[in-house]
Coordinates of C-alpha atoms in Angstrom, one line a residue:
Chain U
X1 CA -2.0 90.1 31.9
X2 CA 0.4 87.3 32.3
X3 CA 0.6 84.9 29.3
X4 CA 2.4 81.6 29.0
X5 CA 3.7 80.7 25.5
X6 CA 4.7 77.1 24.7
X7 CA 7.6 76.7 22.3
X8 CA 8.3 74.1 19.7
X9 CA 11.3 73.5 17.4
X10 CA 13.9 76.2 17.0
X11 CA 11.8 78.7 19.0
X12 CA 12.8 76.7 22.1
X13 CA 16.5 77.1 21.2
X14 CA 16.1 80.8 20.7
X15 CA 14.3 81.4 24.0
X16 CA 16.3 78.7 25.8
X17 CA 13.2 77.2 27.4
X18 CA 10.1 75.2 26.3
X19 CA 7.8 77.7 28.1
X20 CA 8.0 81.4 28.4
X21 CA 6.0 83.6 30.8
X22 CA 5.5 87.3 29.8
X23 CA 3.4 90.3 30.7
X24 CA 1.4 92.1 28.1
X25 CA -1.4 94.7 28.2
X26 CA -5.0 93.4 28.6
X27 CA -6.4 92.4 25.2
X28 CA -3.1 92.6 23.4
X29 CA -3.0 91.1 19.9
X30 CA -0.9 88.3 18.5
X31 CA 0.9 91.1 16.6
X32 CA 1.8 92.7 19.9
X33 CA 3.0 89.4 21.3
X34 CA 5.1 88.8 18.2
X35 CA 6.7 92.3 18.5
X36 CA 7.4 91.7 22.2
X37 CA 9.1 88.4 21.4
X38 CA 11.2 89.9 18.6
X39 CA 12.3 92.8 20.9
X40 CA 13.4 90.3 23.5
X41 CA 14.8 87.7 21.0
X42 CA 15.9 89.3 17.7
X43 CA 16.5 85.8 16.2
X44 CA 12.7 85.3 16.4
X45 CA 12.3 88.1 13.9
X46 CA 14.7 86.5 11.5
X47 CA 12.5 83.4 11.3
X48 CA 10.1 85.4 9.1
X49 CA 7.3 82.7 9.3
X50 CA 6.4 82.1 12.9
X51 CA 2.9 80.7 13.3
X52 CA 0.9 81.1 16.5
X53 CA -1.9 78.8 17.6
X54 CA -4.3 79.7 20.4
X55 CA -6.3 76.8 21.9
X56 CA -5.3 74.6 18.8
X57 CA -6.5 77.2 16.2
X58 CA -4.0 79.0 14.0
X59 CA -4.5 82.7 14.4
X60 CA -3.4 85.8 12.6
X61 CA -1.8 89.0 14.0
X62 CA -5.1 90.7 14.7
X63 CA -6.3 88.0 17.1
X64 CA -6.9 89.4 20.7
X65 CA -5.3 87.3 23.4
X66 CA -6.5 86.5 26.8
X67 CA -4.6 85.0 29.7
X68 CA -6.9 81.9 29.9
X69 CA -5.7 80.6 26.5
X70 CA -2.9 78.3 25.6
X71 CA -0.6 80.0 23.1
X72 CA 1.8 77.9 21.0
X73 CA 4.6 79.0 18.7
X74 CA 5.3 76.8 15.7
X75 CA 8.4 77.6 13.7
X76 CA 9.2 76.0 10.4
X77 CA 11.1 72.7 10.6
X78 CA 12.9 71.2 7.6
X79 CA 14.6 68.0 8.7
X80 CA 13.8 64.7 7.2
Chain A
X1 CA -11.5 48.9 -9.1
X2 CA -13.0 45.5 -10.0
X3 CA -10.3 44.9 -12.6
X4 CA -7.6 44.8 -9.8
X5 CA -7.2 41.2 -8.8
X6 CA -5.0 39.4 -6.3
X7 CA -3.1 36.1 -6.4
X8 CA -3.6 33.6 -3.6
X9 CA -0.2 34.6 -2.2
X10 CA -1.2 38.3 -2.2
X11 CA -4.5 37.5 -0.5
X12 CA -2.7 35.7 2.2
X13 CA 0.0 38.4 2.6
X14 CA -2.6 41.2 2.9
X15 CA -5.1 39.1 5.0
X16 CA -4.8 41.4 8.1
X17 CA -6.0 44.3 6.0
X18 CA -8.7 42.3 4.3
X19 CA -10.4 41.4 7.5
X20 CA -10.7 45.0 8.8
X21 CA -14.3 45.8 8.0
X22 CA -13.8 49.4 6.8
X23 CA -10.6 48.5 4.9
X24 CA -11.3 45.1 3.3
X25 CA -10.4 44.0 -0.2
X26 CA -11.7 47.3 -1.6
X27 CA -9.1 49.2 0.4
X28 CA -6.4 46.8 -0.7
X29 CA -7.4 47.2 -4.4
X30 CA -7.1 51.0 -4.0
X31 CA -3.6 50.5 -2.6
X32 CA -2.6 48.2 -5.4
X33 CA -3.8 50.7 -8.0
X34 CA -2.1 53.6 -6.3
X35 CA 1.1 55.3 -7.3
X36 CA 3.0 57.1 -4.5
X37 CA 6.2 59.1 -4.8
X38 CA 8.4 59.3 -1.8
X39 CA 10.8 62.3 -2.0
X40 CA 13.9 61.7 0.1
X41 CA 15.2 58.4 1.4
X42 CA 16.4 59.7 4.8
X43 CA 15.0 59.3 8.3
X44 CA 11.4 59.8 7.2
X45 CA 11.7 58.3 3.7
X46 CA 13.1 55.0 5.0
X47 CA 10.1 54.0 7.2
X48 CA 7.7 55.5 4.7
X49 CA 9.0 53.2 1.9
X50 CA 9.1 50.2 4.2
X51 CA 5.5 50.5 5.4
X52 CA 4.0 51.6 2.1
X53 CA 5.6 48.7 0.3
X54 CA 4.7 46.2 3.0
X55 CA 1.1 47.5 2.9
X56 CA 0.9 46.8 -0.8
X57 CA 1.0 50.2 -2.5
X58 CA 1.2 49.1 -6.1
X59 CA 3.7 51.5 -7.5
X60 CA 6.2 53.4 -5.3
X61 CA 8.6 56.0 -6.8
X62 CA 11.7 57.0 -4.7
X63 CA 13.8 60.1 -5.4
X64 CA 17.2 60.6 -3.8
X65 CA 20.6 61.6 -5.1
X66 CA 22.6 60.6 -2.0
X67 CA 24.6 57.6 -1.0
X68 CA 24.3 55.7 2.3
X69 CA 26.5 57.4 4.9
X70 CA 27.7 56.1 8.3
X71 CA 25.8 58.8 10.0
X72 CA 22.5 57.6 8.5
X73 CA 22.6 54.2 10.3
X74 CA 21.6 55.6 13.8
X75 CA 18.0 56.1 12.5
X76 CA 17.6 54.8 8.9
X77 CA 17.1 51.2 9.8
X78 CA 16.4 50.3 6.1
X79 CA 20.2 50.4 5.5
X80 CA 22.9 48.1 6.8
X81 CA 26.6 48.8 7.5
X82 CA 27.7 47.1 4.2
X83 CA 25.5 49.6 2.3
X84 CA 27.6 52.6 3.1
X85 CA 28.7 54.3 -0.1
X86 CA 26.0 52.8 -2.2
X87 CA 23.2 54.9 -3.8
X88 CA 20.2 55.0 -1.4
X89 CA 17.6 54.4 -4.0
X90 CA 19.4 51.3 -5.2
X91 CA 19.6 49.8 -1.8
X92 CA 16.0 50.7 -0.9
X93 CA 14.8 49.0 -4.1
X94 CA 16.7 45.9 -3.3
X95 CA 15.3 45.7 0.3
X96 CA 11.7 46.4 -0.8
X97 CA 11.8 43.9 -3.6
X98 CA 13.0 41.3 -1.1
X99 CA 10.2 42.2 1.3
X100 CA 7.3 42.5 -1.2
X101 CA 7.8 41.1 -4.7
X102 CA 4.2 42.0 -5.7
X103 CA 4.8 45.8 -6.1
X104 CA 6.6 48.0 -8.6
X105 CA 9.5 50.2 -7.5
X106 CA 10.7 53.1 -9.6
X107 CA 13.9 54.8 -8.7
X108 CA 15.1 58.3 -9.5
X109 CA 18.8 58.6 -8.5
X110 CA 18.7 62.4 -8.8
X111 CA 18.0 65.6 -7.0
X112 CA 14.4 66.9 -7.3
X113 CA 14.7 70.3 -9.0
X114 CA 12.5 72.9 -10.6
X115 CA 13.5 71.4 -13.9
X116 CA 12.4 67.8 -13.3
X117 CA 9.8 68.0 -10.5
X118 CA 6.7 68.3 -12.6
X119 CA 7.8 65.6 -15.0
X120 CA 8.5 63.2 -12.2
X121 CA 5.5 64.0 -9.9
X122 CA 2.8 64.1 -12.7
X123 CA 2.6 60.3 -12.9
X124 CA 1.8 59.8 -9.2
X125 CA -1.4 60.1 -7.2
X126 CA 0.1 61.0 -3.9
X127 CA 3.5 62.5 -2.8
X128 CA 5.1 61.9 0.5
X129 CA 7.6 64.6 1.4
X130 CA 10.5 63.4 3.5
X131 CA 13.1 65.9 2.3
X132 CA 15.6 67.6 4.5
X133 CA 15.8 71.3 3.4
X134 CA 13.6 74.3 2.9
X135 CA 14.1 74.8 -0.9
X136 CA 12.9 71.2 -1.6
X137 CA 10.0 71.6 0.9
X138 CA 8.7 74.6 -1.1
X139 CA 9.5 72.9 -4.4
X140 CA 7.5 69.7 -3.5
X141 CA 4.6 71.8 -2.1
X142 CA 4.4 74.1 -5.1
X143 CA 4.7 71.2 -7.6
X144 CA 1.9 69.4 -5.8
X145 CA -0.4 72.4 -5.8
X146 CA 0.3 73.1 -9.5
X147 CA -0.4 69.5 -10.4
X148 CA -3.3 69.0 -8.1
X149 CA -1.6 66.2 -6.1
X150 CA -2.0 65.5 -2.4
X151 CA 1.2 66.2 -0.4
X152 CA 1.6 64.1 2.8
X153 CA 4.1 66.2 4.7
X154 CA 6.3 65.5 7.7
X155 CA 9.4 67.0 9.1
X156 CA 11.6 66.5 12.1
X157 CA 14.3 68.3 14.2
X158 CA 16.0 66.9 17.3
X159 CA 13.0 65.8 19.4
X160 CA 10.2 67.6 17.4
X161 CA 8.0 66.3 14.6
X162 CA 5.3 67.8 12.4
X163 CA 2.8 65.9 10.2
X164 CA 0.1 67.2 7.9
X165 CA -1.8 66.4 4.7
X166 CA -1.5 69.3 2.3
X167 CA -3.6 70.1 -0.8
X168 CA -6.1 67.4 0.0
X169 CA -9.1 67.1 -2.4
X170 CA -12.4 67.7 -0.5
X171 CA -15.7 66.3 -1.6
X172 CA -16.8 69.7 -2.9
X173 CA -13.8 69.8 -5.2
X174 CA -11.9 72.4 -3.2
X175 CA -8.4 71.8 -1.9
X176 CA -7.2 71.8 1.8
X177 CA -4.4 74.1 3.0
X178 CA -0.8 73.7 1.9
X179 CA 2.6 74.5 3.2
X180 CA 2.5 78.1 2.0
X181 CA -0.6 78.8 4.0
X182 CA 1.3 77.8 7.1
X183 CA 4.8 79.2 6.4
X184 CA 4.5 81.9 3.7
X185 CA 8.3 82.8 3.8
X186 CA 11.3 80.6 4.5
X187 CA 13.6 81.4 7.3
X188 CA 17.1 82.7 6.3
X189 CA 19.7 80.0 5.6
X190 CA 21.4 78.7 8.7
X191 CA 18.9 79.8 11.2
X192 CA 16.8 76.6 11.4
X193 CA 19.2 73.7 11.4
X194 CA 18.7 70.5 9.4
X195 CA 19.1 67.1 11.0
X196 CA 22.7 67.1 9.8
X197 CA 23.4 70.4 11.5
X198 CA 21.2 70.2 14.6
X199 CA 20.9 66.5 15.2
X200 CA 17.9 64.2 15.6
X201 CA 17.0 61.5 18.1
X202 CA 17.2 58.2 16.2
X203 CA 13.7 56.9 16.9
X204 CA 11.9 60.1 16.0
X205 CA 11.9 59.6 12.2
X206 CA 10.6 56.1 12.9
X207 CA 7.6 57.5 14.8
X208 CA 6.9 60.5 12.5
X209 CA 7.6 58.6 9.3
X210 CA 5.2 55.9 10.4
X211 CA 2.4 58.4 11.1
X212 CA 3.1 59.9 7.6
X213 CA 2.8 56.5 6.0
X214 CA -0.5 55.9 7.8
X215 CA -1.8 59.2 6.4
X216 CA -0.7 58.1 2.9
X217 CA -2.7 54.9 3.3
X218 CA -5.8 56.9 4.5
X219 CA -5.6 59.3 1.6
X220 CA -5.4 56.4 -0.9
X221 CA -8.2 54.3 0.6
X222 CA -10.4 57.2 1.7
X223 CA -10.9 55.6 5.1
X224 CA -10.9 57.7 8.3
X225 CA -10.2 61.4 8.4
X226 CA -6.9 62.4 6.8
X227 CA -4.9 65.1 8.6
X228 CA -6.0 67.7 6.1
X229 CA -6.5 71.3 7.4
X230 CA -4.7 70.2 10.6
X231 CA -1.2 69.8 11.7
X232 CA 0.1 67.3 14.3
X233 CA 3.0 68.4 16.3
X234 CA 5.0 66.1 18.7
X235 CA 7.7 66.9 21.2
X236 CA 9.2 63.6 22.1
X237 CA 11.2 65.1 25.0
X238 CA 8.2 66.4 27.0
X239 CA 5.7 64.1 25.3
X240 CA 3.6 67.1 24.4
X241 CA 1.4 66.5 21.4
X242 CA -1.1 68.9 19.7
X243 CA -3.3 68.7 16.6
X244 CA -3.7 72.3 15.4
X245 CA -6.4 73.5 13.0
X246 CA -4.9 75.2 9.9
X247 CA -6.6 77.6 7.6
X248 CA -6.0 78.9 4.1
X249 CA -4.2 82.2 3.6
X250 CA -5.9 84.6 1.2
X251 CA -2.4 85.8 0.2
X252 CA -1.1 82.3 -0.8
X253 CA 0.7 83.0 -4.1
X254 CA -0.4 79.6 -5.5
X255 CA -4.1 79.4 -4.8
X256 CA -5.1 82.4 -2.6
X257 CA -7.4 85.2 -3.7
X258 CA -5.0 86.6 -6.2
X259 CA -2.7 83.8 -7.3
X260 CA 0.6 85.2 -8.7
X261 CA 2.6 82.1 -9.2
X262 CA 1.7 79.7 -12.0
X263 CA 5.0 77.8 -12.4
X264 CA 7.9 76.6 -10.3
X265 CA 10.6 79.1 -9.3
X266 CA 14.2 79.1 -8.3
X267 CA 13.8 77.7 -4.7
X268 CA 17.5 78.2 -3.7
X269 CA 17.1 81.8 -4.4
X270 CA 13.7 82.0 -2.8
X271 CA 15.3 80.6 0.4
X272 CA 18.2 83.0 0.2
X273 CA 20.8 80.3 -0.4
X274 CA 24.0 81.6 -2.0
X275 CA 23.2 85.2 -1.1
X276 CA 25.0 85.0 2.2
X277 CA 28.1 83.3 0.9
X278 CA 29.4 86.7 -0.3
X279 CA 29.4 87.8 3.3
X280 CA 31.3 84.7 4.3
X281 CA 33.9 85.4 1.6
X282 CA 34.6 88.8 3.0
X283 CA 36.6 87.3 5.9
X284 CA 40.2 86.3 5.5
X285 CA 40.6 82.5 5.0
X286 CA 43.2 79.9 5.2
X287 CA 42.9 76.3 3.9
X288 CA 43.5 73.3 6.0
X289 CA 46.7 72.6 4.1
X290 CA 48.0 76.1 5.1
X291 CA 47.0 75.4 8.7
X292 CA 48.9 72.2 8.6
X293 CA 52.0 74.0 7.3
X294 CA 51.7 76.6 10.0
X295 CA 51.5 73.8 12.6
X296 CA 54.5 72.0 11.1
X297 CA 56.7 75.1 11.0
X298 CA 55.7 75.9 14.7
X299 CA 54.5 79.3 13.7
X300 CA 53.3 81.5 16.6
X301 CA 49.5 81.7 16.1
X302 CA 46.4 81.0 18.2
X303 CA 43.8 78.4 17.1
X304 CA 40.3 79.1 18.4
X305 CA 37.4 76.6 18.1
X306 CA 34.0 78.2 18.3
X307 CA 32.0 75.0 18.4
X308 CA 30.2 73.6 21.5
X309 CA 31.9 71.5 24.1
X310 CA 30.0 68.3 23.1
X311 CA 31.3 68.7 19.5
X312 CA 34.8 69.2 20.8
X313 CA 34.5 65.9 22.5
X314 CA 33.8 64.1 19.2
X315 CA 36.8 65.5 17.4
X316 CA 39.1 68.5 17.9
X317 CA 42.2 70.2 16.6
X318 CA 43.5 71.2 20.0
X319 CA 42.2 74.7 19.6
X320 CA 41.1 76.9 22.5
X321 CA 37.3 76.2 22.9
X322 CA 35.2 79.4 23.0
X323 CA 31.6 78.5 21.8
X324 CA 30.2 81.1 19.4
X325 CA 27.6 82.3 21.9
X326 CA 30.4 83.0 24.4
X327 CA 32.8 84.8 22.0
X328 CA 31.7 88.3 23.0
X329 CA 31.9 87.5 26.7
X330 CA 35.4 85.9 26.4
X331 CA 36.8 88.3 23.9
X332 CA 39.8 88.9 26.1
X333 CA 41.0 85.3 25.4
X334 CA 41.5 86.0 21.8
X335 CA 44.9 87.4 20.8
X336 CA 45.1 90.7 19.0
X337 CA 48.9 90.7 18.6
X338 CA 49.4 87.6 16.5
X339 CA 47.6 85.7 13.8
X340 CA 44.5 83.9 15.0
X341 CA 42.8 81.0 13.1
X342 CA 39.2 80.4 14.0
X343 CA 37.4 77.3 13.1
X344 CA 34.1 75.4 13.6
X345 CA 32.6 72.3 11.9
X346 CA 32.2 73.6 8.4
X347 CA 33.3 77.2 8.4
X348 CA 30.0 78.9 8.9
X349 CA 30.0 79.7 12.6
X350 CA 33.7 80.7 12.6
X351 CA 32.9 83.2 9.8
X352 CA 30.1 84.6 12.0
X353 CA 32.5 84.9 14.9
X354 CA 35.0 86.7 12.8
X355 CA 32.4 89.2 11.6
X356 CA 31.4 89.9 15.1
X357 CA 35.0 90.3 16.3
X358 CA 36.0 92.5 13.4
X359 CA 32.9 94.7 13.5
X360 CA 32.4 95.1 17.3
X361 CA 35.9 94.8 18.6
X362 CA 38.1 95.9 15.6
X363 CA 40.2 92.7 15.2
X364 CA 42.2 92.6 12.0
X365 CA 44.3 89.4 12.6
X366 CA 41.7 86.7 12.2
X367 CA 41.6 83.9 9.6
X368 CA 38.7 81.6 9.0
X369 CA 39.6 77.9 8.5
X370 CA 38.0 77.1 5.2
X371 CA 35.7 74.0 5.4
X372 CA 36.3 73.7 9.2
X373 CA 37.2 70.5 11.0
X374 CA 35.4 68.5 8.3
X375 CA 37.9 69.6 5.7
X376 CA 40.7 68.9 8.1
X377 CA 39.4 65.4 8.6
X378 CA 39.1 64.9 4.8
X379 CA 42.4 66.3 3.7
X380 CA 44.8 66.1 6.6
X381 CA 43.9 63.8 9.4
X382 CA 41.7 60.8 8.4
X383 CA 41.7 59.5 12.0
X384 CA 39.3 62.4 13.0
X385 CA 35.7 61.5 13.3
X386 CA 33.4 63.4 11.0
X387 CA 29.9 64.2 12.3

């Protein structure tokens, strides 16, 4: 299935775009998406705490994704 | 609340609050009785302090160890040009007292640390976190959870802002999610830039700091629905906004299922600060004074600048521009048969470049300019703009 992931903060710098389209197996989990992103963008793995929200709900690694949902990556931000 | 009274001048000043039906004089009394601690007097802290004091929060504490810098003025509109060099808390107190003489300001011209945080925070009802680094973010969060204080959080980066209300007290006595539910582990140092490193659009802290101030007022007065258990995120560039629902993490070391942390820790160490400097030390270095001597004696060496082009335009030392991300691609431009000095803004990126060049390409002739162009501007050429 094709997924679209919306990036905020430093994730956008790492990926080089505010939106990323990618192809994952049907029913793939957030954990699988995370692994896919880290394989493509090793800096993503260094972030340690990347949070994912699906349709405005924070979800954990076990959550099963579908292509109808909006997926957002929220990395930590420290500036003030 | 009945014992809190107002003078005629106060009633007139706050009249626009008093005539809002759900706010009224009861809300104003709660504000006057409240004690709010604002941590950090930067981009977020400045609007926070201005709106909280104007609104009539009775006691406001402000913590900051810094002085006003030229680079603050693009966004921190609380400060004026003539304030540059003065302690921020001192200037803030002056401005606030001129704006609203009916409130109390308490200043702490110090850095919030694991040693003083509990002592400072314990006297306040609500904390507003406007700090600019991860160790202090975790410190403020943990201190608030340990002391049962509400932490009104916001942070900014370039065009992005985040706001939430952490550790909010619910009617059933439970507490809402906190920072550690959201971000259990800090990113390694240097990966997520601060505003000083990555920049920030000047109006963003005004927007986000004002939202943060509004949440503080809601928490104090109990009106509306505070942003507890939710996080607001804002991308000013695309005007994308989201309000995301948070949840508590059973593994939260402070108040999860099996709490393991009952006091404050060393947050610099927790965030890995100081642990990478050893790696930086492993590269050969020269000081800006040595570089100046090399230049004066016309020594045959190459100077390479690994910053971005837009940084080069602000100030440069005439080095050959090869941005860090392009170093591998343009490795043939770097001499291997004479000494090469590599520099960036502060010495961090140039050390990374040297590591890469030494490990992947076997260079042995590279020197890192200690302190980067900032040190050169401080010690050698005062006409260079610092940024």
